Amino acid sequence: MTVLLAAAVLVSALGLLAGVVGAVATGTARGGLPIMLDLWTAAGLLRLASSPGWSSIGAAGALVLVRRLVLLSLGSRPPQRA
């Protein structure tokens, strides 16, 4: 396992932990879902960097699409660039 793949696994686990902590802190699943999806997107991009290929590109693209759809359905906007 390369360093980038290990980092992707670690970021995925931290995303799950952050999602649970956010949900417990706010009392709703909505509180932890955006940060969890952001960290999972970061993990997908780390995985893409470790082994570039069409399957990795497709997985990262699908993850970004799911993140955008979930955030739209929750009524929260992704952060805007300055």
CSV table of N, CA, C and O in Angstrom, one decimal, residues 16-78:
chain,number,residue,atom,x,y,z
A,16,LEU,N,-15.7,9.6,8.4
A,16,LEU,CA,-16.8,8.9,9.1
A,16,LEU,C,-16.9,9.4,10.6
A,16,LEU,O,-18.0,9.6,11.1
A,17,LEU,N,-15.7,9.5,11.2
A,17,LEU,CA,-15.7,10.0,12.6
A,17,LEU,C,-16.2,11.4,12.7
A,17,LEU,O,-17.0,11.7,13.6
A,18,ALA,N,-15.8,12.3,11.8
A,18,ALA,CA,-16.3,13.6,11.8
A,18,ALA,C,-17.8,13.7,11.5
A,18,ALA,O,-18.5,14.5,12.1
A,19,GLY,N,-18.3,12.8,10.7
A,19,GLY,CA,-19.8,12.8,10.4
A,19,GLY,C,-20.5,12.4,11.7
A,19,GLY,O,-21.6,13.0,12.0
A,20,VAL,N,-20.0,11.4,12.4
A,20,VAL,CA,-20.7,10.9,13.6
A,20,VAL,C,-20.7,12.0,14.7
A,20,VAL,O,-21.7,12.3,15.3
A,21,VAL,N,-19.5,12.6,14.8
A,21,VAL,CA,-19.4,13.7,15.8
A,21,VAL,C,-20.3,14.9,15.5
A,21,VAL,O,-21.0,15.4,16.4
A,22,GLY,N,-20.3,15.3,14.2
A,22,GLY,CA,-21.2,16.3,13.8
A,22,GLY,C,-22.7,16.0,14.0
A,22,GLY,O,-23.5,16.9,14.5
A,23,ALA,N,-23.1,14.8,13.7
A,23,ALA,CA,-24.4,14.4,13.9
A,23,ALA,C,-24.8,14.4,15.4
A,23,ALA,O,-25.9,14.8,15.8
A,24,VAL,N,-23.9,13.9,16.2
A,24,VAL,CA,-24.2,13.8,17.7
A,24,VAL,C,-24.2,15.3,18.3
A,24,VAL,O,-25.1,15.6,19.1
A,25,ALA,N,-23.3,16.1,17.8
A,25,ALA,CA,-23.3,17.5,18.3
A,25,ALA,C,-24.5,18.3,18.0
A,25,ALA,O,-25.0,19.1,18.8
A,26,THR,N,-25.0,18.1,16.8
A,26,THR,CA,-26.2,18.9,16.3
A,26,THR,C,-27.5,18.2,16.6
A,26,THR,O,-28.5,18.8,16.5
A,27,GLY,N,-27.4,16.9,16.8
A,27,GLY,CA,-28.7,16.1,17.0
A,27,GLY,C,-29.4,15.7,15.8
A,27,GLY,O,-30.4,15.0,15.8
A,28,THR,N,-28.8,16.0,14.6
A,28,THR,CA,-29.4,15.5,13.3
A,28,THR,C,-28.2,15.0,12.4
A,28,THR,O,-27.1,15.4,12.6
A,29,ALA,N,-28.6,14.2,11.5
A,29,ALA,CA,-27.6,13.7,10.5
A,29,ALA,C,-27.1,14.8,9.6
A,29,ALA,O,-26.0,14.7,9.1
A,30,ARG,N,-27.9,15.8,9.4
A,30,ARG,CA,-27.5,16.9,8.6
A,30,ARG,C,-26.3,17.7,9.1
A,30,ARG,O,-25.5,18.2,8.3
A,31,GLY,N,-26.1,17.6,10.4
A,31,GLY,CA,-24.9,18.3,11.0
A,31,GLY,C,-23.6,17.7,10.6
A,31,GLY,O,-22.6,18.4,10.4
A,32,GLY,N,-23.5,16.4,10.4
A,32,GLY,CA,-22.3,15.8,10.1
A,32,GLY,C,-22.1,15.4,8.7
A,32,GLY,O,-21.0,15.1,8.2
A,33,LEU,N,-23.1,15.4,7.9
A,33,LEU,CA,-23.1,14.9,6.5
A,33,LEU,C,-22.2,15.7,5.6
A,33,LEU,O,-21.4,15.2,4.9
A,34,PRO,N,-22.3,17.1,5.6
A,34,PRO,CA,-21.4,17.8,4.7
A,34,PRO,C,-19.9,17.6,4.9
A,34,PRO,O,-19.1,17.5,4.0
A,35,ILE,N,-19.5,17.6,6.2
A,35,ILE,CA,-18.0,17.5,6.4
A,35,ILE,C,-17.6,16.1,6.1
A,35,ILE,O,-16.5,15.8,5.6
A,36,MET,N,-18.5,15.1,6.3
A,36,MET,CA,-18.1,13.7,6.0
A,36,MET,C,-18.0,13.6,4.5
A,36,MET,O,-17.0,13.0,4.0
A,37,LEU,N,-18.8,14.1,3.7
A,37,LEU,CA,-18.8,14.1,2.3
A,37,LEU,C,-17.5,14.8,1.7
A,37,LEU,O,-16.9,14.4,0.8
A,38,ASP,N,-17.2,15.9,2.4
A,38,ASP,CA,-16.0,16.7,2.0
A,38,ASP,C,-14.7,15.8,2.2
A,38,ASP,O,-13.8,15.8,1.3
A,39,LEU,N,-14.6,15.2,3.3
A,39,LEU,CA,-13.5,14.4,3.6
A,39,LEU,C,-13.4,13.1,2.7
A,39,LEU,O,-12.4,12.7,2.3
A,40,TRP,N,-14.6,12.6,2.4
A,40,TRP,CA,-14.6,11.4,1.5
A,40,TRP,C,-14.2,11.9,0.1
A,40,TRP,O,-13.6,11.1,-0.7
A,41,THR,N,-14.6,13.1,-0.3
A,41,THR,CA,-14.1,13.6,-1.6
A,41,THR,C,-12.6,13.7,-1.6
A,41,THR,O,-11.9,13.4,-2.6
A,42,ALA,N,-12.1,14.2,-0.5
A,42,ALA,CA,-10.6,14.4,-0.4
A,42,ALA,C,-9.9,13.0,-0.5
A,42,ALA,O,-8.9,12.8,-1.1
A,43,ALA,N,-10.5,12.0,0.1
A,43,ALA,CA,-10.0,10.6,0.1
A,43,ALA,C,-10.0,10.1,-1.3
A,43,ALA,O,-9.1,9.4,-1.8
A,44,GLY,N,-11.1,10.4,-2.0
A,44,GLY,CA,-11.2,10.0,-3.4
A,44,GLY,C,-10.1,10.6,-4.3
A,44,GLY,O,-9.6,10.0,-5.2
A,45,LEU,N,-9.9,11.9,-4.1
A,45,LEU,CA,-8.8,12.6,-4.8
A,45,LEU,C,-7.4,12.0,-4.5
A,45,LEU,O,-6.6,12.0,-5.4
A,46,LEU,N,-7.2,11.7,-3.2
A,46,LEU,CA,-5.9,11.1,-2.9
A,46,LEU,C,-5.8,9.7,-3.6
A,46,LEU,O,-4.7,9.4,-4.0
A,47,ARG,N,-6.8,9.0,-3.6
A,47,ARG,CA,-6.8,7.7,-4.3
A,47,ARG,C,-6.5,7.9,-5.8
A,47,ARG,O,-5.7,7.1,-6.4
A,48,LEU,N,-7.1,8.9,-6.4
A,48,LEU,CA,-6.9,9.2,-7.8
A,48,LEU,C,-5.4,9.6,-8.0
A,48,LEU,O,-4.8,9.2,-9.0
A,49,ALA,N,-4.8,10.3,-7.1
A,49,ALA,CA,-3.4,10.7,-7.2
A,49,ALA,C,-2.5,9.5,-7.1
A,49,ALA,O,-1.4,9.5,-7.7
A,50,SER,N,-2.9,8.5,-6.4
A,50,SER,CA,-2.0,7.4,-6.2
A,50,SER,C,-2.0,6.4,-7.4
A,50,SER,O,-1.0,5.8,-7.7
A,51,SER,N,-3.2,6.3,-8.0
A,51,SER,CA,-3.2,5.4,-9.2
A,51,SER,C,-4.1,6.0,-10.2
A,51,SER,O,-5.3,5.6,-10.3
A,52,PRO,N,-3.6,6.9,-11.0
A,52,PRO,CA,-4.5,7.5,-12.0
A,52,PRO,C,-4.9,6.5,-13.1
A,52,PRO,O,-4.1,5.7,-13.6
A,53,GLY,N,-6.1,6.6,-13.4
A,53,GLY,CA,-6.7,5.7,-14.4
A,53,GLY,C,-8.2,6.0,-14.5
A,53,GLY,O,-8.7,6.8,-13.8
A,54,TRP,N,-8.8,5.4,-15.6
A,54,TRP,CA,-10.2,5.7,-15.8
A,54,TRP,C,-11.1,5.3,-14.7
A,54,TRP,O,-12.1,6.0,-14.4
A,55,SER,N,-10.8,4.2,-14.1
A,55,SER,CA,-11.7,3.8,-13.0
A,55,SER,C,-11.6,4.7,-11.8
A,55,SER,O,-12.6,5.0,-11.1
A,56,SER,N,-10.4,5.2,-11.5
A,56,SER,CA,-10.2,6.2,-10.4
A,56,SER,C,-10.9,7.5,-10.7
A,56,SER,O,-11.4,8.1,-9.9
A,57,ILE,N,-10.7,7.9,-12.0
A,57,ILE,CA,-11.4,9.2,-12.4
A,57,ILE,C,-12.9,9.0,-12.3
A,57,ILE,O,-13.6,9.9,-11.8
A,58,GLY,N,-13.4,7.9,-12.7
A,58,GLY,CA,-14.9,7.7,-12.6
A,58,GLY,C,-15.4,7.7,-11.2
A,58,GLY,O,-16.4,8.2,-10.8
A,59,ALA,N,-14.6,7.0,-10.3
A,59,ALA,CA,-15.0,7.0,-8.9
A,59,ALA,C,-14.9,8.3,-8.2
A,59,ALA,O,-15.8,8.7,-7.5
A,60,ALA,N,-13.9,9.1,-8.5
A,60,ALA,CA,-13.8,10.5,-8.0
A,60,ALA,C,-14.9,11.3,-8.5
A,60,ALA,O,-15.5,12.1,-7.8
A,61,GLY,N,-15.2,11.2,-9.8
A,61,GLY,CA,-16.3,12.0,-10.4
A,61,GLY,C,-17.7,11.6,-9.8
A,61,GLY,O,-18.5,12.5,-9.5
A,62,ALA,N,-17.9,10.4,-9.6
A,62,ALA,CA,-19.1,9.9,-9.0
A,62,ALA,C,-19.3,10.4,-7.6
A,62,ALA,O,-20.4,10.8,-7.1
A,63,LEU,N,-18.2,10.4,-6.8
A,63,LEU,CA,-18.2,10.9,-5.5
A,63,LEU,C,-18.5,12.4,-5.4
A,63,LEU,O,-19.3,12.8,-4.6
A,64,VAL,N,-17.9,13.1,-6.3
A,64,VAL,CA,-18.2,14.6,-6.3
A,64,VAL,C,-19.7,14.8,-6.7
A,64,VAL,O,-20.4,15.7,-6.1
A,65,LEU,N,-20.2,14.0,-7.7
A,65,LEU,CA,-21.6,14.2,-8.1
A,65,LEU,C,-22.5,13.9,-6.9
A,65,LEU,O,-23.5,14.6,-6.6
A,66,VAL,N,-22.3,12.8,-6.2
A,66,VAL,CA,-23.1,12.4,-5.0
A,66,VAL,C,-23.0,13.5,-4.0
A,66,VAL,O,-24.1,13.9,-3.4
A,67,ARG,N,-21.9,14.0,-3.7
A,67,ARG,CA,-21.7,15.1,-2.7
A,67,ARG,C,-22.6,16.3,-3.1
A,67,ARG,O,-23.3,16.8,-2.3
A,68,ARG,N,-22.5,16.7,-4.4
A,68,ARG,CA,-23.3,17.9,-4.8
A,68,ARG,C,-24.8,17.6,-4.7
A,68,ARG,O,-25.5,18.5,-4.3
A,69,LEU,N,-25.2,16.4,-5.1
A,69,LEU,CA,-26.6,16.1,-5.0
A,69,LEU,C,-27.1,16.1,-3.6
A,69,LEU,O,-28.2,16.6,-3.3
A,70,VAL,N,-26.4,15.5,-2.7
A,70,VAL,CA,-26.8,15.4,-1.3
A,70,VAL,C,-26.8,16.8,-0.7
A,70,VAL,O,-27.8,17.1,0.0
A,71,LEU,N,-25.8,17.6,-1.0
A,71,LEU,CA,-25.8,19.0,-0.4
A,71,LEU,C,-27.0,19.8,-1.0
A,71,LEU,O,-27.6,20.6,-0.2
A,72,LEU,N,-27.3,19.6,-2.2
A,72,LEU,CA,-28.5,20.3,-2.8
A,72,LEU,C,-29.8,19.8,-2.2
A,72,LEU,O,-30.6,20.7,-1.9
A,73,SER,N,-29.9,18.6,-1.9
A,73,SER,CA,-31.1,18.0,-1.3
A,73,SER,C,-31.3,18.5,0.1
A,73,SER,O,-32.4,18.6,0.6
A,74,LEU,N,-30.1,18.7,0.8
A,74,LEU,CA,-30.2,19.2,2.2
A,74,LEU,C,-30.4,20.7,2.3
A,74,LEU,O,-30.7,21.3,3.3
A,75,GLY,N,-30.3,21.4,1.1
A,75,GLY,CA,-30.5,22.8,1.1
A,75,GLY,C,-29.3,23.6,1.5
A,75,GLY,O,-29.4,24.8,1.7
A,76,SER,N,-28.2,23.0,1.6
A,76,SER,CA,-27.0,23.7,1.9
A,76,SER,C,-26.1,23.9,0.7
A,76,SER,O,-26.1,23.0,-0.2
A,77,ARG,N,-25.5,25.0,0.6
A,77,ARG,CA,-24.7,25.3,-0.6
A,77,ARG,C,-23.2,24.9,-0.4
A,77,ARG,O,-22.7,25.1,0.8
A,78,PRO,N,-22.5,24.5,-1.4
A,78,PRO,CA,-21.1,24.3,-1.2
A,78,PRO,C,-20.4,25.7,-1.0
A,78,PRO,O,-20.9,26.7,-1.4
